[in-house]
Amino acid sequence: MQSWVIGNWKQNPATQHAVNTLIDELQEAMSASLAPSCQLMVAPSFIHLAAVAAQLNETDILCGAQDVSAHSASTGAYTGDVSAAQVQDTGAHWTILGHSERRQYHHEDHDTLVQKMNHALHQGLGVIFCIGESQQQYDAKETLDVLDTQLKVIAEVTQNLDDTTVLSEKLIVAYEPVWAIGTGKVPTVVEVSDTHAHIKQTLASYHHALGSTAVLYGGSVNADNAPDFAASDVVDGALVGGASLKAASFLAIAEAFAATKGNK
Ligand code: 13P
């Protein structure tokens, strides 16, 4: 079974030089045996996207953006925005959408995310769609209700697609509890597994083609806890923030998933 380990670099690193160093280190240290069982991807910030996509072209590491414009899939008078077509043109073929930091700091809501996902898919980009509950919602045991509401973006996009089978290749869902992001706190593997099983069931209820969607866990994943998450049958990989900024920790996470999933 193939797993996914995706590095969300967020607003890092500060310089092109540091980006080049990270890419060089990743390529030097990456073992050839990783590729069949663990697909790696990195998502740099927009300023570095074209350079990273070019550097990774014809390597085993994919490149994705962290967002696309909601306003237009191609071009237009939208100062500061980057469209799905422009992302595709860099050679990056994926985008993260709906990250909790975008929801929090940019007030991205259901309608905005439907538009973004429609634009991304229209331009042939794959989508890593992020969902997750806040600490307060977790404490109030509202996690599954919150996720159901957030997943309705996928339900709506699916309804309007001519060919839903496309989505099964182009969609990854990342479950990232907001309270676990950058905090060092993680839910138990049993909690994550139950939640992933629910997400998979919900996706399958939208369309049978979505039943095989990869569901990744994100939030304080590191080299130490990755083997525990990888051991769960319903955790198809990891979306990694901080630990993706060092080649050694990022690759150690990937090795953990490759070792476990490669045997299944
Ligand atoms: P951390 O791995 O730094 O907790 O970040 C997770 C995340 O937000 C990835 O999208």
Coordinates of C-alpha atoms and ligand atoms in Angstrom, one line a residue:
M1 CA 0.0 0.0 0.0
Q2 CA 1.3 3.4 -0.8
S3 CA 1.5 6.0 1.9
W4 CA 2.0 9.8 1.7
V5 CA 4.3 12.0 3.7
I6 CA 3.8 15.7 2.9
G7 CA 5.8 18.6 4.2
N8 CA 3.8 21.8 4.7
W9 CA 6.6 24.4 4.9
K10 CA 4.1 27.2 5.8
Q11 CA 6.0 30.6 5.8
N12 CA 9.4 28.9 5.9
P13 CA 12.4 29.0 5.2
A14 CA 13.3 32.7 5.1
T15 CA 15.7 32.6 2.1
Q16 CA 16.0 30.9 -1.2
H17 CA 19.4 29.7 -0.1
A18 CA 17.9 27.8 2.9
V19 CA 15.3 26.3 0.5
N20 CA 18.0 25.1 -1.8
T21 CA 20.0 23.6 1.1
L22 CA 16.9 21.7 2.3
I23 CA 16.1 20.4 -1.1
D24 CA 19.7 19.3 -1.6
E25 CA 19.7 17.5 1.7
L26 CA 16.4 15.8 1.0
Q27 CA 17.7 14.5 -2.3
E28 CA 21.0 13.4 -0.9
A29 CA 19.6 11.5 2.1
M30 CA 16.5 10.0 0.4
S31 CA 16.9 6.3 -0.1
A32 CA 15.8 4.8 -3.4
S33 CA 13.7 2.2 -1.5
L34 CA 11.4 4.8 -0.2
A35 CA 9.6 5.7 -3.4
P36 CA 7.4 2.7 -4.0
S37 CA 5.8 2.6 -0.6
C38 CA 5.9 6.2 0.5
Q39 CA 5.2 9.1 -1.8
L40 CA 6.9 12.3 -0.6
M41 CA 5.7 15.8 -1.3
V42 CA 6.7 19.3 -0.2
A43 CA 4.6 22.4 -0.2
P44 CA 6.8 25.6 -0.1
S45 CA 5.5 29.1 0.1
F46 CA 4.5 30.8 -3.2
I47 CA 7.7 32.8 -3.4
H48 CA 9.7 29.5 -3.6
L49 CA 7.2 27.4 -5.5
A50 CA 8.4 27.7 -9.0
A51 CA 12.1 27.2 -8.0
V52 CA 11.3 24.1 -5.9
A53 CA 9.0 22.6 -8.6
A54 CA 11.8 23.0 -11.1
Q55 CA 14.4 21.5 -8.7
L56 CA 12.1 18.5 -8.0
N57 CA 11.1 17.9 -11.6
E58 CA 12.0 14.3 -12.5
T59 CA 12.7 13.4 -8.9
D60 CA 10.6 11.1 -6.7
I61 CA 9.4 14.1 -4.6
L62 CA 6.2 15.9 -5.6
C63 CA 5.7 19.6 -5.2
G64 CA 2.5 21.3 -4.1
A65 CA 1.2 24.8 -3.2
Q66 CA -0.3 25.8 0.1
D67 CA -3.4 27.6 -1.3
V68 CA -5.0 28.8 -4.5
S69 CA -7.1 31.9 -5.3
A70 CA -10.9 31.6 -4.7
H71 CA -11.6 34.3 -7.2
S72 CA -10.4 33.0 -10.5
A73 CA -9.0 29.7 -11.7
S74 CA -6.8 31.5 -14.2
T75 CA -6.1 35.3 -14.3
G76 CA -7.8 38.5 -13.2
A77 CA -7.6 41.7 -11.1
Y78 CA -7.0 39.9 -7.7
T79 CA -4.0 41.6 -6.1
G80 CA -1.9 39.2 -4.0
D81 CA -3.7 36.1 -5.3
V82 CA -2.1 33.1 -7.1
S83 CA -4.4 31.0 -9.3
A84 CA -4.7 27.3 -9.7
A85 CA -3.6 27.7 -13.4
Q86 CA -0.5 29.6 -12.2
V87 CA 0.4 26.9 -9.7
Q88 CA -0.1 24.2 -12.4
D89 CA 2.2 26.2 -14.7
T90 CA 5.1 26.1 -12.2
G91 CA 5.1 22.3 -12.4
A92 CA 3.5 21.9 -9.0
H93 CA 0.6 19.6 -9.4
W94 CA -1.1 19.7 -6.0
T95 CA -2.3 22.2 -3.5
I96 CA -3.2 22.2 0.2
L97 CA -6.6 23.7 0.9
G98 CA -8.5 24.6 4.0
H99 CA -5.6 24.5 6.4
S100 CA -6.7 25.6 9.9
E101 CA -4.2 28.6 9.7
R102 CA -6.0 29.8 6.5
R103 CA -9.4 29.2 8.2
Q104 CA -8.2 31.2 11.2
Y105 CA -6.2 34.0 9.8
H106 CA -8.0 34.4 6.4
H107 CA -11.5 33.5 7.5
E108 CA -11.8 30.8 4.8
D109 CA -15.3 29.4 5.0
H110 CA -17.4 26.7 3.2
D111 CA -18.2 28.8 0.1
T112 CA -14.6 30.0 -0.3
L113 CA -13.3 26.5 0.0
V114 CA -15.8 25.1 -2.5
Q115 CA -14.6 27.8 -5.0
K116 CA -11.0 27.0 -4.3
M117 CA -11.5 23.3 -4.7
N118 CA -13.5 23.7 -7.9
H119 CA -10.7 25.9 -9.4
A120 CA -7.9 23.5 -8.3
L121 CA -9.7 20.5 -9.8
H122 CA -10.6 22.4 -13.0
Q123 CA -7.0 23.1 -13.6
G124 CA -6.0 19.5 -12.9
L125 CA -4.4 20.1 -9.5
G126 CA -4.7 17.5 -6.8
V127 CA -6.1 18.7 -3.5
I128 CA -4.9 18.0 0.1
F129 CA -8.0 19.1 2.0
C130 CA -7.4 19.8 5.7
I131 CA -10.0 19.4 8.4
G132 CA -9.8 19.5 12.2
E133 CA -11.4 20.6 15.4
S134 CA -10.3 23.2 18.0
Q135 CA -9.3 22.3 21.5
Q136 CA -12.7 23.6 22.8
Q137 CA -14.6 21.4 20.2
Y138 CA -12.4 18.4 21.2
D139 CA -13.1 19.0 24.9
A140 CA -16.8 19.2 24.1
K141 CA -16.7 16.0 22.1
E142 CA -17.8 17.7 19.0
T143 CA -15.0 16.5 16.8
L144 CA -17.0 14.3 14.4
D145 CA -19.7 16.9 14.0
V146 CA -17.1 19.6 13.2
L147 CA -15.4 17.3 10.6
D148 CA -18.8 16.4 9.1
T149 CA -19.5 20.1 8.5
Q150 CA -16.0 20.7 7.1
L151 CA -16.3 17.7 4.8
K152 CA -19.4 19.1 3.2
V153 CA -17.1 21.1 0.9
I154 CA -16.1 17.8 -0.7
A155 CA -19.8 16.7 -0.9
E156 CA -20.7 19.9 -2.7
V157 CA -17.7 19.8 -5.1
T158 CA -18.5 16.1 -5.8
Q159 CA -22.1 16.8 -6.7
N160 CA -21.0 19.3 -9.4
L161 CA -18.3 17.2 -10.9
D162 CA -19.0 15.5 -14.3
D163 CA -16.5 12.7 -13.5
T164 CA -16.3 11.8 -9.8
T165 CA -13.8 9.1 -10.4
V166 CA -11.2 11.9 -11.1
L167 CA -11.5 12.8 -7.5
S168 CA -10.3 9.5 -6.2
E169 CA -6.9 10.2 -7.7
K170 CA -6.8 13.9 -7.0
L171 CA -8.0 14.1 -3.4
I172 CA -6.2 13.6 -0.1
V173 CA -7.9 14.5 3.2
A174 CA -5.6 15.5 6.1
Y175 CA -7.1 15.3 9.6
E176 CA -5.3 17.9 11.7
P177 CA -6.7 18.7 15.1
V178 CA -6.0 22.4 15.6
W179 CA -4.9 21.8 19.1
A180 CA -2.2 19.4 18.0
I181 CA -0.6 21.7 15.4
G182 CA 2.8 23.0 16.6
T183 CA 2.0 22.2 20.2
G184 CA 3.7 18.8 20.7
K185 CA 0.3 17.5 21.9
V186 CA -1.1 14.6 19.9
P187 CA -4.3 12.5 20.1
T188 CA -3.9 8.8 20.8
V189 CA -3.5 6.5 17.8
V190 CA -6.8 4.9 18.8
E191 CA -8.6 8.3 18.7
V192 CA -7.0 9.2 15.3
S193 CA -7.9 5.7 13.9
D194 CA -11.6 6.1 15.0
T195 CA -11.7 9.6 13.5
H196 CA -10.1 8.4 10.2
A197 CA -12.5 5.5 10.0
H198 CA -15.4 8.0 10.3
I199 CA -13.9 10.3 7.6
K200 CA -13.5 7.4 5.2
Q201 CA -17.1 6.3 5.8
T202 CA -18.4 9.8 5.3
L203 CA -16.4 10.2 2.0
A204 CA -17.7 6.8 0.7
S205 CA -21.2 8.0 1.5
Y206 CA -20.8 10.9 -0.9
H207 CA -19.6 8.6 -3.7
H208 CA -18.2 5.1 -3.8
A209 CA -15.2 6.4 -5.8
L210 CA -14.2 8.4 -2.7
G211 CA -14.1 5.3 -0.5
S212 CA -10.4 4.8 -1.3
T213 CA -9.3 8.4 -0.5
A214 CA -6.1 8.6 1.4
V215 CA -6.6 10.1 4.9
L216 CA -3.4 11.6 6.5
Y217 CA -2.9 12.6 10.1
G218 CA -1.2 16.0 10.8
G219 CA -0.3 17.8 14.1
S220 CA 3.0 17.5 15.9
V221 CA 4.1 14.4 13.9
N222 CA 7.8 13.7 14.5
A223 CA 10.3 10.9 14.0
D224 CA 9.5 9.4 17.4
N225 CA 5.7 9.2 17.1
A226 CA 5.5 8.5 13.3
P227 CA 5.8 4.7 13.7
D228 CA 2.8 4.6 16.0
F229 CA 0.6 6.5 13.5
A230 CA 2.0 4.4 10.7
A231 CA 0.9 1.2 12.4
S232 CA -2.7 2.2 12.1
D233 CA -4.4 0.7 9.0
V234 CA -6.5 3.8 8.5
V235 CA -3.7 6.3 8.7
D236 CA -2.4 6.6 5.1
G237 CA 0.4 9.0 5.9
A238 CA 1.2 12.3 7.5
L239 CA 1.0 16.0 6.9
V240 CA 4.1 17.4 8.6
G241 CA 4.8 21.0 9.6
G242 CA 7.8 21.7 11.8
A243 CA 9.5 18.4 11.3
S244 CA 9.4 18.8 7.5
L245 CA 11.9 21.7 7.7
K246 CA 14.8 19.4 8.5
A247 CA 15.7 16.7 6.0
A248 CA 16.6 14.1 8.7
S249 CA 13.3 14.3 10.6
F250 CA 11.2 14.5 7.5
L251 CA 12.8 11.4 6.0
A252 CA 12.7 9.5 9.2
I253 CA 8.9 10.0 9.2
A254 CA 8.7 8.9 5.6
E255 CA 10.9 5.8 6.5
A256 CA 8.5 4.9 9.3
F257 CA 5.5 4.9 6.9
A258 CA 7.4 3.1 4.2
A259 CA 8.5 0.4 6.6
T260 CA 5.0 -0.3 7.9
K261 CA 2.9 0.3 4.7
G262 CA 5.4 -1.3 2.4
N263 CA 4.7 -4.7 4.0
K264 CA 0.9 -4.5 3.5
Ligands
13P1 P1 3.2 20.7 12.9 O1 3.7 19.4 12.4 O2 4.3 21.7 13.1 O3 2.4 20.5 14.2 O4 2.2 21.3 11.8 C1 1.2 20.4 11.3 C2 0.6 21.2 10.2 O5 -0.1 22.1 10.4 C3 0.8 20.6 8.8 O6 -0.1 21.2 7.9

